[in-house]
Tab-separated table of C-alpha atoms in Angstrom:
chain	number	residue	atom	x	y	z
A	297	UNK	CA	255.611	2.286	-38.340
A	298	UNK	CA	252.958	3.947	-36.210
A	299	UNK	CA	252.588	2.875	-32.661
A	300	UNK	CA	249.775	0.526	-31.870
A	301	UNK	CA	248.133	3.031	-29.583
A	302	UNK	CA	248.645	5.982	-31.907
A	303	UNK	CA	245.316	7.870	-32.049
A	304	UNK	CA	246.090	9.070	-35.573
A	305	UNK	CA	246.129	5.467	-36.847
A	306	UNK	CA	242.724	4.571	-35.442
A	307	UNK	CA	239.627	4.913	-37.749
A	308	UNK	CA	237.230	7.722	-36.948
A	309	UNK	CA	234.086	6.482	-35.209
A	310	UNK	CA	230.928	6.667	-37.338
A	311	UNK	CA	229.307	8.985	-34.842
A	312	UNK	CA	231.920	11.584	-35.641
A	313	UNK	CA	230.983	11.637	-39.422
A	314	UNK	CA	229.417	14.885	-40.527
A	315	UNK	CA	225.758	14.708	-41.936
A	316	UNK	CA	224.503	17.319	-44.377
A	317	UNK	CA	220.787	17.741	-45.264
A	318	UNK	CA	220.249	18.241	-49.009
A	319	UNK	CA	219.001	21.699	-49.912
A	320	UNK	CA	215.252	21.985	-50.438
A	321	UNK	CA	215.746	23.107	-54.067
A	322	UNK	CA	217.772	19.981	-54.835
A	323	UNK	CA	215.174	17.740	-53.185
A	324	UNK	CA	212.372	19.332	-55.225
A	325	UNK	CA	214.403	18.992	-58.419
A	326	UNK	CA	214.949	15.251	-57.796
A	327	UNK	CA	211.231	14.728	-57.066
A	328	UNK	CA	210.270	16.554	-60.261
A	329	UNK	CA	212.711	14.463	-62.328
A	330	UNK	CA	211.327	11.226	-60.890
A	331	UNK	CA	207.715	12.322	-61.501
A	332	UNK	CA	208.524	13.283	-65.096
A	333	UNK	CA	210.213	9.926	-65.746
A	334	UNK	CA	207.241	8.060	-64.304
A	335	UNK	CA	204.863	10.143	-66.438
A	336	UNK	CA	206.858	9.438	-69.599
A	337	UNK	CA	206.721	5.742	-68.763
A	338	UNK	CA	202.964	5.783	-68.283
A	339	UNK	CA	202.296	8.038	-71.281
A	340	UNK	CA	202.485	5.433	-74.105
A	341	UNK	CA	200.402	2.961	-72.106
A	342	UNK	CA	197.715	5.566	-71.446
A	343	UNK	CA	197.694	6.599	-75.111
A	344	UNK	CA	197.381	2.961	-76.212
A	345	UNK	CA	194.553	2.348	-73.757
A	346	UNK	CA	192.750	5.480	-74.935
A	347	UNK	CA	193.197	4.483	-78.590
A	348	UNK	CA	191.766	1.026	-77.944
A	349	UNK	CA	188.800	2.511	-76.087
A	350	UNK	CA	188.067	4.847	-79.025
A	351	UNK	CA	188.341	1.961	-81.528
A	352	UNK	CA	185.964	-0.243	-79.522
A	353	UNK	CA	183.486	2.620	-79.213
A	354	UNK	CA	183.583	3.220	-82.981
A	355	UNK	CA	182.982	-0.463	-83.758
A	356	UNK	CA	180.094	-0.585	-81.287
A	357	UNK	CA	178.544	2.526	-82.832
A	358	UNK	CA	178.794	1.174	-86.387
A	359	UNK	CA	177.345	-2.201	-85.345
A	360	UNK	CA	174.489	-0.479	-83.552
A	361	UNK	CA	173.706	1.724	-86.564
A	362	UNK	CA	173.707	-1.277	-88.929
A	363	UNK	CA	171.382	-3.179	-86.599
A	364	UNK	CA	169.022	-0.203	-86.417
A	365	UNK	CA	169.054	0.184	-90.213
A	366	UNK	CA	168.301	-3.492	-90.796
A	367	UNK	CA	165.521	-3.467	-88.215
A	368	UNK	CA	164.012	-0.340	-89.744
A	369	UNK	CA	164.391	-1.396	-93.393
A	370	UNK	CA	161.108	-2.540	-94.953
A	371	UNK	CA	160.826	-6.283	-95.423
A	372	UNK	CA	160.334	-5.778	-99.164
A	373	UNK	CA	163.719	-4.068	-99.431
A	374	UNK	CA	165.498	-6.960	-97.742
A	375	UNK	CA	163.738	-9.583	-99.870
A	376	UNK	CA	164.411	-7.581	-103.048
A	377	UNK	CA	168.103	-7.552	-102.177
A	378	UNK	CA	168.050	-11.326	-101.634
A	379	UNK	CA	166.314	-12.165	-104.920
A	380	UNK	CA	168.546	-9.862	-106.973
A	381	UNK	CA	171.661	-11.422	-105.429
A	382	UNK	CA	170.294	-14.911	-106.118
A	383	UNK	CA	169.480	-13.957	-109.709
A	384	UNK	CA	173.035	-12.701	-110.257
A	385	UNK	CA	174.541	-15.853	-108.711
A	386	UNK	CA	172.409	-18.049	-110.981
A	387	UNK	CA	174.016	-16.473	-114.053
A	388	UNK	CA	177.594	-16.912	-112.852
A	389	UNK	CA	178.658	-19.881	-114.924
A	390	UNK	CA	177.382	-23.146	-116.271
A	391	UNK	CA	175.210	-25.227	-113.958
A	392	UNK	CA	174.145	-22.405	-111.625
A	393	UNK	CA	170.852	-21.594	-113.339
A	394	UNK	CA	168.967	-24.898	-113.225
A	395	UNK	CA	169.024	-28.069	-111.160
A	396	UNK	CA	166.465	-29.498	-113.553
A	397	UNK	CA	166.492	-28.138	-117.115
A	398	UNK	CA	163.261	-28.688	-119.013
A	399	UNK	CA	160.573	-26.772	-120.848
A	400	UNK	CA	157.970	-29.289	-119.665
A	401	UNK	CA	156.097	-28.206	-116.543
A	402	UNK	CA	155.241	-31.870	-115.866
A	403	UNK	CA	158.945	-32.552	-115.524
A	404	UNK	CA	159.894	-29.493	-113.511
A	405	UNK	CA	157.041	-29.535	-110.981
A	406	UNK	CA	157.516	-33.168	-109.807
A	407	UNK	CA	161.253	-32.546	-109.424
A	408	UNK	CA	160.546	-30.386	-106.364
A	409	UNK	CA	158.712	-33.216	-104.575
A	410	UNK	CA	160.629	-34.185	-101.439
A	411	UNK	CA	163.028	-31.284	-101.871
A	412	UNK	CA	160.704	-28.606	-100.475
A	413	UNK	CA	157.974	-28.621	-97.841
A	414	UNK	CA	155.495	-27.203	-100.359
A	415	UNK	CA	154.491	-27.783	-103.987
A	416	UNK	CA	155.250	-24.690	-106.074
A	417	UNK	CA	153.024	-23.826	-109.036
A	418	UNK	CA	154.926	-24.243	-112.319
A	419	UNK	CA	152.839	-22.549	-115.014
A	420	UNK	CA	153.512	-22.847	-118.724
A	421	UNK	CA	153.780	-19.222	-119.869
A	422	UNK	CA	154.916	-19.767	-123.446
A	423	UNK	CA	151.792	-17.996	-124.736
A	424	UNK	CA	152.948	-14.775	-123.003
A	425	UNK	CA	156.423	-14.987	-124.513
A	426	UNK	CA	158.086	-16.573	-121.473
A	427	UNK	CA	159.279	-20.102	-122.145
A	428	UNK	CA	159.891	-22.373	-119.160
A	429	UNK	CA	163.584	-23.348	-118.966
A	430	UNK	CA	163.771	-25.299	-115.701
A	431	UNK	CA	164.064	-24.837	-111.964
A	432	UNK	CA	166.321	-25.153	-108.953
A	433	UNK	CA	166.401	-24.882	-105.196
A	434	UNK	CA	167.446	-21.543	-103.743
A	435	UNK	CA	167.557	-19.768	-100.391
A	436	UNK	CA	165.744	-16.446	-100.014
A	437	UNK	CA	164.268	-14.560	-97.068
A	438	UNK	CA	165.669	-17.044	-94.568
A	439	UNK	CA	164.132	-20.166	-96.119
A	440	UNK	CA	164.413	-22.682	-98.982
A	441	UNK	CA	162.387	-21.608	-102.018
A	442	UNK	CA	161.619	-22.766	-105.537
A	443	UNK	CA	163.331	-20.836	-108.317
A	444	UNK	CA	161.684	-21.226	-111.722
A	445	UNK	CA	163.551	-20.011	-114.788
A	446	UNK	CA	162.004	-18.606	-117.944
A	447	UNK	CA	163.470	-17.155	-121.117
A	448	UNK	CA	162.216	-14.265	-123.189
A	449	UNK	CA	164.403	-13.967	-126.265
A	450	UNK	CA	167.883	-13.327	-124.804
A	451	UNK	CA	166.613	-12.479	-121.340
A	452	UNK	CA	166.659	-14.867	-118.382
A	453	UNK	CA	163.941	-14.483	-115.752
A	454	UNK	CA	164.120	-15.987	-112.283
A	455	UNK	CA	160.795	-16.441	-110.485
A	456	UNK	CA	161.158	-17.251	-106.782
A	457	UNK	CA	158.168	-18.886	-105.098
A	458	UNK	CA	157.331	-19.784	-101.491
A	459	UNK	CA	154.185	-20.069	-99.311
A	460	UNK	CA	152.595	-16.951	-97.861
A	461	UNK	CA	149.701	-16.321	-95.499
A	462	UNK	CA	149.176	-12.857	-96.976
A	463	UNK	CA	146.097	-12.159	-99.109
A	464	UNK	CA	146.379	-11.939	-102.878
A	465	UNK	CA	148.145	-8.761	-103.969
A	466	UNK	CA	148.591	-7.207	-107.407
A	467	UNK	CA	152.089	-7.056	-108.918
A	468	UNK	CA	154.402	-4.282	-107.736
A	469	UNK	CA	157.444	-3.426	-109.829
A	470	UNK	CA	160.702	-1.718	-108.930
A	471	UNK	CA	164.308	-1.483	-110.097
A	472	UNK	CA	167.242	-2.693	-108.039
A	473	UNK	CA	170.865	-2.490	-109.227
A	474	UNK	CA	169.621	-2.120	-112.805
A	475	UNK	CA	167.361	-5.207	-112.628
A	476	UNK	CA	163.590	-5.167	-112.899
A	477	UNK	CA	162.015	-6.695	-109.795
A	478	UNK	CA	158.336	-7.609	-109.578
A	479	UNK	CA	156.497	-9.285	-106.719
A	480	UNK	CA	152.932	-10.375	-106.090
A	481	UNK	CA	150.930	-12.834	-103.987
A	482	UNK	CA	148.435	-15.276	-105.401
A	483	UNK	CA	146.834	-18.507	-104.224
A	484	UNK	CA	148.785	-18.618	-100.958
A	485	UNK	CA	152.129	-18.237	-102.736
A	486	UNK	CA	154.494	-15.275	-102.811
A	487	UNK	CA	156.224	-14.665	-106.150
A	488	UNK	CA	159.282	-12.557	-106.931
A	489	UNK	CA	160.489	-12.174	-110.524
A	490	UNK	CA	163.866	-10.703	-111.488
A	491	UNK	CA	165.331	-9.967	-114.918
A	492	UNK	CA	167.520	-7.521	-116.809
A	493	UNK	CA	164.595	-6.671	-119.088
A	494	UNK	CA	162.479	-3.584	-118.518
A	495	UNK	CA	159.650	-3.585	-115.984
A	496	UNK	CA	157.111	-3.039	-118.801
A	497	UNK	CA	158.295	-6.150	-120.658
A	498	UNK	CA	158.371	-8.193	-117.453
A	499	UNK	CA	154.804	-7.250	-116.437
A	500	UNK	CA	152.968	-9.877	-118.588
A	501	UNK	CA	154.707	-12.624	-116.594
A	502	UNK	CA	152.457	-11.994	-113.595
A	503	UNK	CA	149.265	-11.795	-115.604
């Protein structure tokens, strides 16, 4: 057993411990490794953030372009789209075409009373080959309108009517999605007719 006062048995004081400074190359290598690890950690987050920014920018650009197109599109184009869509919907199954089915104008015209804020003209056009079939309420150009239905042989014609402050205008015909579209203004009312018949055959309707 070592003696109590044996210097060899006593622990070396901390001040006697040797201290070595790490070489500069090793220090730079450790710094580089830490920087690379931090960069790899931030990389996916930065890529995700960049991807989201690009996606938001693309959506904003598309929305802006659509808004510009709609603002620049002529009113007639927008209304034509509405009436063609309404015409197609009216033919999609039983009960869509007419709310009141009658060939009598004195039955169809009074039906609109209290349902619209105007009284639509309901002419009897049988002498031109267009037989009145009835009418319904519809929604076109941002408002409730009267939709009158006529038949010409196997063809169904929808005539949409609503008030207009524009002066009388002669019929203008066009084709949209394969349908003949004709519109005119008369007696303070705007009329839009749509059918799958040709524009030439539809023309007598407005006369």
